[in-house]
mmCIF file of C-alpha atoms in Angstrom:
data_model
loop_
_atom_site.group_PDB
_atom_site.id
_atom_site.type_symbol
_atom_site.label_atom_id
_atom_site.label_comp_id
_atom_site.label_asym_id
_atom_site.label_seq_id
_atom_site.Cartn_x
_atom_site.Cartn_y
_atom_site.Cartn_z
ATOM 1 C CA MET A 83 0.760 23.044 140.385
ATOM 2 C CA PRO A 84 -0.991 20.887 143.022
ATOM 3 C CA ALA A 85 -0.826 21.980 146.636
ATOM 4 C CA LEU A 86 1.671 20.150 148.810
ATOM 5 C CA THR A 87 0.124 18.215 151.660
ATOM 6 C CA THR A 88 2.521 19.320 154.408
ATOM 7 C CA PRO A 89 5.066 22.105 154.933
ATOM 8 C CA LEU A 90 7.753 19.440 155.283
ATOM 9 C CA ALA A 91 6.868 18.027 151.878
ATOM 10 C CA GLY A 92 7.021 21.515 150.427
ATOM 11 C CA LEU A 93 10.474 22.116 151.875
ATOM 12 C CA ALA A 94 11.677 18.753 150.579
ATOM 13 C CA VAL A 95 10.498 19.534 147.055
ATOM 14 C CA THR A 96 12.018 23.009 147.279
ATOM 15 C CA ALA A 97 15.379 21.576 148.318
ATOM 16 C CA LEU A 98 15.346 18.951 145.571
ATOM 17 C CA LEU A 99 14.483 21.384 142.782
ATOM 18 C CA ALA A 100 17.007 23.946 144.017
ATOM 19 C CA TYR A 101 19.691 21.264 144.215
ATOM 20 C CA LEU A 102 18.990 20.173 140.627
ATOM 21 C CA LEU A 103 19.152 23.782 139.467
ATOM 22 C CA GLY A 104 22.424 24.271 141.311
ATOM 23 C CA SER A 105 23.800 21.133 139.682
ATOM 24 C CA MET A 106 23.727 22.741 136.244
ATOM 25 C CA ALA A 107 27.417 23.082 135.289
ATOM 26 C CA PHE A 108 27.413 26.313 133.303
ATOM 27 C CA GLY A 109 31.222 26.438 133.184
ATOM 28 C CA ILE A 110 31.326 23.203 131.229
ATOM 29 C CA VAL A 111 28.473 24.407 129.008
ATOM 30 C CA MET A 112 30.209 27.713 128.236
ATOM 31 C CA ALA A 113 33.524 25.981 127.552
ATOM 32 C CA ARG A 114 31.814 23.769 124.991
ATOM 33 C CA VAL A 115 29.827 26.622 123.437
ATOM 34 C CA PHE A 116 32.998 28.663 122.960
ATOM 35 C CA GLY A 117 35.037 25.679 121.758
ATOM 36 C CA LEU A 118 37.422 25.725 124.709
ATOM 37 C CA GLY A 119 37.405 21.967 125.286
ATOM 38 C CA ASP A 120 36.577 19.989 128.407
ATOM 39 C CA LEU A 121 36.927 22.422 131.295
ATOM 40 C CA ARG A 122 37.726 19.551 133.647
ATOM 41 C CA GLN A 123 40.935 18.976 131.681
ATOM 42 C CA ILE A 124 41.999 22.638 131.797
ATOM 43 C CA GLY A 125 43.937 24.422 134.514
ATOM 44 C CA SER A 126 42.715 23.403 137.947
ATOM 45 C CA GLY A 127 39.952 21.250 136.475
ATOM 46 C CA ASN A 128 37.384 23.311 138.347
ATOM 47 C CA ILE A 129 34.077 24.050 136.611
ATOM 48 C CA GLY A 130 33.784 27.667 137.766
ATOM 49 C CA ALA A 131 34.385 31.063 136.183
ATOM 50 C CA THR A 132 37.947 31.437 137.455
ATOM 51 C CA ASN A 133 39.059 28.332 135.613
ATOM 52 C CA VAL A 134 37.170 29.403 132.493
ATOM 53 C CA LEU A 135 39.101 32.679 132.670
ATOM 54 C CA ARG A 136 42.352 30.706 132.546
ATOM 55 C CA THR A 137 41.482 29.771 128.958
ATOM 56 C CA GLY A 138 41.799 33.454 128.079
ATOM 57 C CA ASN A 139 38.146 33.792 127.053
ATOM 58 C CA LYS A 140 36.809 36.611 129.207
ATOM 59 C CA LEU A 141 33.286 36.496 127.762
ATOM 60 C CA ALA A 142 32.909 32.802 128.542
ATOM 61 C CA ALA A 143 34.200 33.432 132.073
ATOM 62 C CA PHE A 144 31.803 36.351 132.559
ATOM 63 C CA LEU A 145 28.815 34.354 131.357
ATOM 64 C CA THR A 146 29.786 31.472 133.639
ATOM 65 C CA LEU A 147 30.008 33.860 136.587
ATOM 66 C CA VAL A 148 26.595 35.377 135.865
ATOM 67 C CA LEU A 149 24.884 32.038 135.284
ATOM 68 C CA ASP A 150 26.413 30.374 138.344
ATOM 69 C CA ALA A 151 25.399 33.335 140.509
ATOM 70 C CA GLY A 152 22.015 33.452 138.825
ATOM 71 C CA LYS A 153 21.071 29.891 139.654
ATOM 72 C CA GLY A 154 21.538 30.591 143.358
ATOM 73 C CA ALA A 155 19.534 33.794 143.109
ATOM 74 C CA ILE A 156 16.747 32.197 141.071
ATOM 75 C CA ALA A 157 16.449 29.333 143.536
ATOM 76 C CA VAL A 158 16.098 31.773 146.441
ATOM 77 C CA LEU A 159 13.678 34.174 144.759
ATOM 78 C CA THR A 160 11.442 31.423 143.415
ATOM 79 C CA ALA A 161 11.287 29.609 146.750
ATOM 80 C CA ARG A 162 10.570 32.852 148.584
ATOM 81 C CA ALA A 163 7.706 33.721 146.230
ATOM 82 C CA LEU A 164 6.139 30.274 146.509
ATOM 83 C CA ALA A 165 6.823 29.213 150.084
ATOM 84 C CA GLY A 166 8.339 32.003 152.189
ATOM 85 C CA GLU A 167 11.627 32.931 153.789
ATOM 86 C CA ASP A 168 12.528 29.587 155.368
ATOM 87 C CA ALA A 169 12.146 27.927 151.984
ATOM 88 C CA ALA A 170 14.275 30.656 150.416
ATOM 89 C CA GLN A 171 17.172 29.961 152.772
ATOM 90 C CA LEU A 172 16.854 26.227 152.223
ATOM 91 C CA ALA A 173 16.771 26.712 148.454
ATOM 92 C CA GLY A 174 19.916 28.832 148.540
ATOM 93 C CA PHE A 175 21.751 26.215 150.550
ATOM 94 C CA ALA A 176 20.519 23.396 148.292
ATOM 95 C CA ALA A 177 21.542 25.268 145.130
ATOM 96 C CA PHE A 178 24.990 25.787 146.605
ATOM 97 C CA LEU A 179 25.259 22.074 147.389
ATOM 98 C CA GLY A 180 24.156 21.312 143.856
ATOM 99 C CA HIS A 181 26.985 23.366 142.395
ATOM 100 C CA CYS A 182 29.589 21.832 144.686
ATOM 101 C CA PHE A 183 28.288 18.271 144.406
ATOM 102 C CA PRO A 184 26.334 17.998 141.119
ATOM 103 C CA ILE A 185 24.574 14.726 140.443
ATOM 104 C CA TRP A 186 25.265 15.091 136.709
ATOM 105 C CA LEU A 187 29.052 15.059 137.271
ATOM 106 C CA GLY A 188 29.319 12.278 139.815
ATOM 107 C CA PHE A 189 29.087 14.779 142.692
ATOM 108 C CA LYS A 190 32.392 16.382 141.618
ATOM 109 C CA GLY A 191 31.618 20.047 141.150
ATOM 110 C CA GLY A 192 32.970 23.528 141.668
ATOM 111 C CA LYS A 193 33.993 25.703 144.588
ATOM 112 C CA GLY A 194 30.624 27.447 144.734
ATOM 113 C CA VAL A 195 31.793 31.054 145.066
ATOM 114 C CA ALA A 196 29.572 32.611 142.389
ATOM 115 C CA THR A 197 26.557 30.607 143.579
ATOM 116 C CA PHE A 198 27.353 31.631 147.162
ATOM 117 C CA LEU A 199 27.395 35.317 146.188
ATOM 118 C CA GLY A 200 24.252 35.052 144.068
ATOM 119 C CA THR A 201 22.456 33.349 146.908
ATOM 120 C CA LEU A 202 23.423 36.082 149.365
ATOM 121 C CA LEU A 203 22.401 38.841 146.971
ATOM 122 C CA ALA A 204 18.943 37.314 146.639
ATOM 123 C CA LEU A 205 18.514 36.602 150.338
ATOM 124 C CA SER A 206 19.655 40.061 151.439
ATOM 125 C CA PHE A 207 20.996 42.492 148.856
ATOM 126 C CA PRO A 208 23.039 44.540 151.389
ATOM 127 C CA VAL A 209 24.725 41.424 152.789
ATOM 128 C CA GLY A 210 25.362 40.060 149.323
ATOM 129 C CA LEU A 211 26.728 43.387 148.147
ATOM 130 C CA ALA A 212 29.080 43.551 151.135
ATOM 131 C CA ALA A 213 30.330 40.029 150.372
ATOM 132 C CA CYS A 214 30.808 40.899 146.695
ATOM 133 C CA ALA A 215 32.699 44.063 147.632
ATOM 134 C CA THR A 216 34.916 42.060 149.985
ATOM 135 C CA TRP A 217 35.709 39.620 147.190
ATOM 136 C CA ALA A 218 36.363 42.405 144.685
ATOM 137 C CA VAL A 219 38.713 44.355 146.943
ATOM 138 C CA MET A 220 40.705 41.294 147.950
ATOM 139 C CA ALA A 221 40.889 40.049 144.363
ATOM 140 C CA ALA A 222 42.004 43.447 143.046
ATOM 141 C CA VAL A 223 44.680 43.892 145.682
ATOM 142 C CA LEU A 224 46.078 40.371 146.004
ATOM 143 C CA ARG A 225 45.042 38.793 142.651
ATOM 144 C CA TYR A 226 44.071 35.492 144.249
ATOM 145 C CA SER A 227 40.487 34.453 143.544
ATOM 146 C CA SER A 228 40.608 31.755 146.209
ATOM 147 C CA LEU A 229 41.822 34.082 148.961
ATOM 148 C CA ALA A 230 39.217 36.648 147.968
ATOM 149 C CA ALA A 231 36.521 33.971 148.178
ATOM 150 C CA LEU A 232 37.715 32.714 151.542
ATOM 151 C CA THR A 233 37.745 36.232 152.969
ATOM 152 C CA ALA A 234 34.283 37.017 151.620
ATOM 153 C CA ALA A 235 32.909 33.761 153.030
ATOM 154 C CA ALA A 236 34.546 34.237 156.423
ATOM 155 C CA LEU A 237 33.193 37.769 156.775
ATOM 156 C CA SER A 238 29.678 37.031 155.520
ATOM 157 C CA PRO A 239 28.267 36.080 158.962
ATOM 158 C CA LEU A 240 29.716 39.294 160.355
ATOM 159 C CA TRP A 241 28.193 41.290 157.510
ATOM 160 C CA ALA A 242 24.831 39.650 158.224
ATOM 161 C CA LEU A 243 24.992 40.672 161.873
ATOM 162 C CA ALA A 244 26.296 44.175 161.161
ATOM 163 C CA LEU A 245 23.572 44.832 158.586
ATOM 164 C CA GLY A 246 20.722 43.657 160.802
ATOM 165 C CA GLN A 247 20.172 40.305 159.100
ATOM 166 C CA SER A 248 20.859 38.039 162.067
ATOM 167 C CA GLU A 249 18.437 35.434 160.679
ATOM 168 C CA LEU A 250 21.067 34.697 158.027
ATOM 169 C CA THR A 251 23.846 34.030 160.524
ATOM 170 C CA LEU A 252 23.536 30.242 160.661
ATOM 171 C CA LEU A 253 23.174 29.934 156.906
ATOM 172 C CA THR A 254 26.170 32.144 156.182
ATOM 173 C CA ILE A 255 28.260 30.170 158.677
ATOM 174 C CA ALA A 256 27.233 26.901 157.023
ATOM 175 C CA LEU A 257 28.021 28.264 153.565
ATOM 176 C CA ALA A 258 31.358 29.642 154.748
ATOM 177 C CA VAL A 259 32.355 26.272 156.195
ATOM 178 C CA LEU A 260 31.581 24.608 152.874
ATOM 179 C CA VAL A 261 33.473 27.272 150.937
ATOM 180 C CA PHE A 262 36.539 26.630 153.096
ATOM 181 C CA TYR A 263 36.111 22.874 152.663
ATOM 182 C CA ARG A 264 35.897 23.198 148.886
ATOM 183 C CA HIS A 265 39.012 25.392 148.910
ATOM 184 C CA SER A 266 41.173 23.046 150.976
ATOM 185 C CA ALA A 267 43.574 22.462 148.077
ATOM 186 C CA ASN A 268 43.746 26.214 147.407
ATOM 187 C CA ILE A 269 44.545 26.870 151.057
ATOM 188 C CA ARG A 270 47.416 24.404 150.835
ATOM 189 C CA ARG A 271 48.754 26.062 147.669
ATOM 190 C CA LEU A 272 48.445 29.511 149.234
ATOM 191 C CA ARG A 273 50.588 28.317 152.117
ATOM 192 C CA GLU A 274 53.113 26.826 149.693
ATOM 193 C CA GLY A 275 53.129 29.904 147.465
ATOM 194 C CA THR A 276 52.016 27.939 144.397
ATOM 195 C CA GLU A 277 48.450 29.210 144.032
ATOM 196 C CA PRO A 278 47.877 30.698 140.533
ATOM 197 C CA ARG A 279 46.786 34.299 140.315
ATOM 198 C CA ILE A 280 43.656 35.575 138.610
ATOM 199 C CA GLY A 281 43.838 35.653 134.836
ATOM 200 C CA ARG A 282 46.834 33.370 134.419
ATOM 201 C CA LYS A 283 46.349 31.308 131.294
ATOM 202 C CA THR A 284 46.937 27.570 131.203
#
C-alpha cells in the first residue's frame, strides 16, 4: 500500500473506506440468505437486527447484530493499527454514518445501534461494555429496543467521562445525537404508546 502524502489525505481515505464498510447492509443480506424476503418491506422497514427479529428468525437477527457491530469495530481497529487514535475515532464515526446513510441504498439505512455499540467496544472496551449493559438492562426490563438504544446513547458520554476516557466525549455526544435523530419516529411512537416491543412478529 503506497504511503499517503499528507495526514489529511490519510484521514480522508480512512473516512471513505470506513463509510463504505459501514454501508454494507447485513440485515438485507441475512434476510435474503434465510429466505425472509425484502427486509425493507417487513415490519418497520428498518435494515437492522431488531427488524430481522420481527420475522421470527433469531439466528438471522443474531448474525445481523454481530455483523453490524463488527463493521464498526473492524473500521476502528484497522484505522487505529494503520494511522493511530484520531483515525480510529474518525473511522468509527464514518462507519456509523455509512450504516445510517448507505450509498448502496440511496442513503436510506438503519438506526445504527449495533454499529454504535461495536464502535464503542473497539474504541474503549469498558465504555462499550457499559453502553451494552445499559442497553441490555433497559431492553430486558422494558422490552423496547428503541428506548434501550436511546438510553445507552444518552449515557455513553457520561460513561466515557466516568471511566476516564474523556477523549471520547465529543465523539459519543455526536453519535448520541445521530442515534436520537435516527430514532425520531420511535420517539413519537413511544410517546403515543404504539411502539412495538422486542420480539413481536410482523
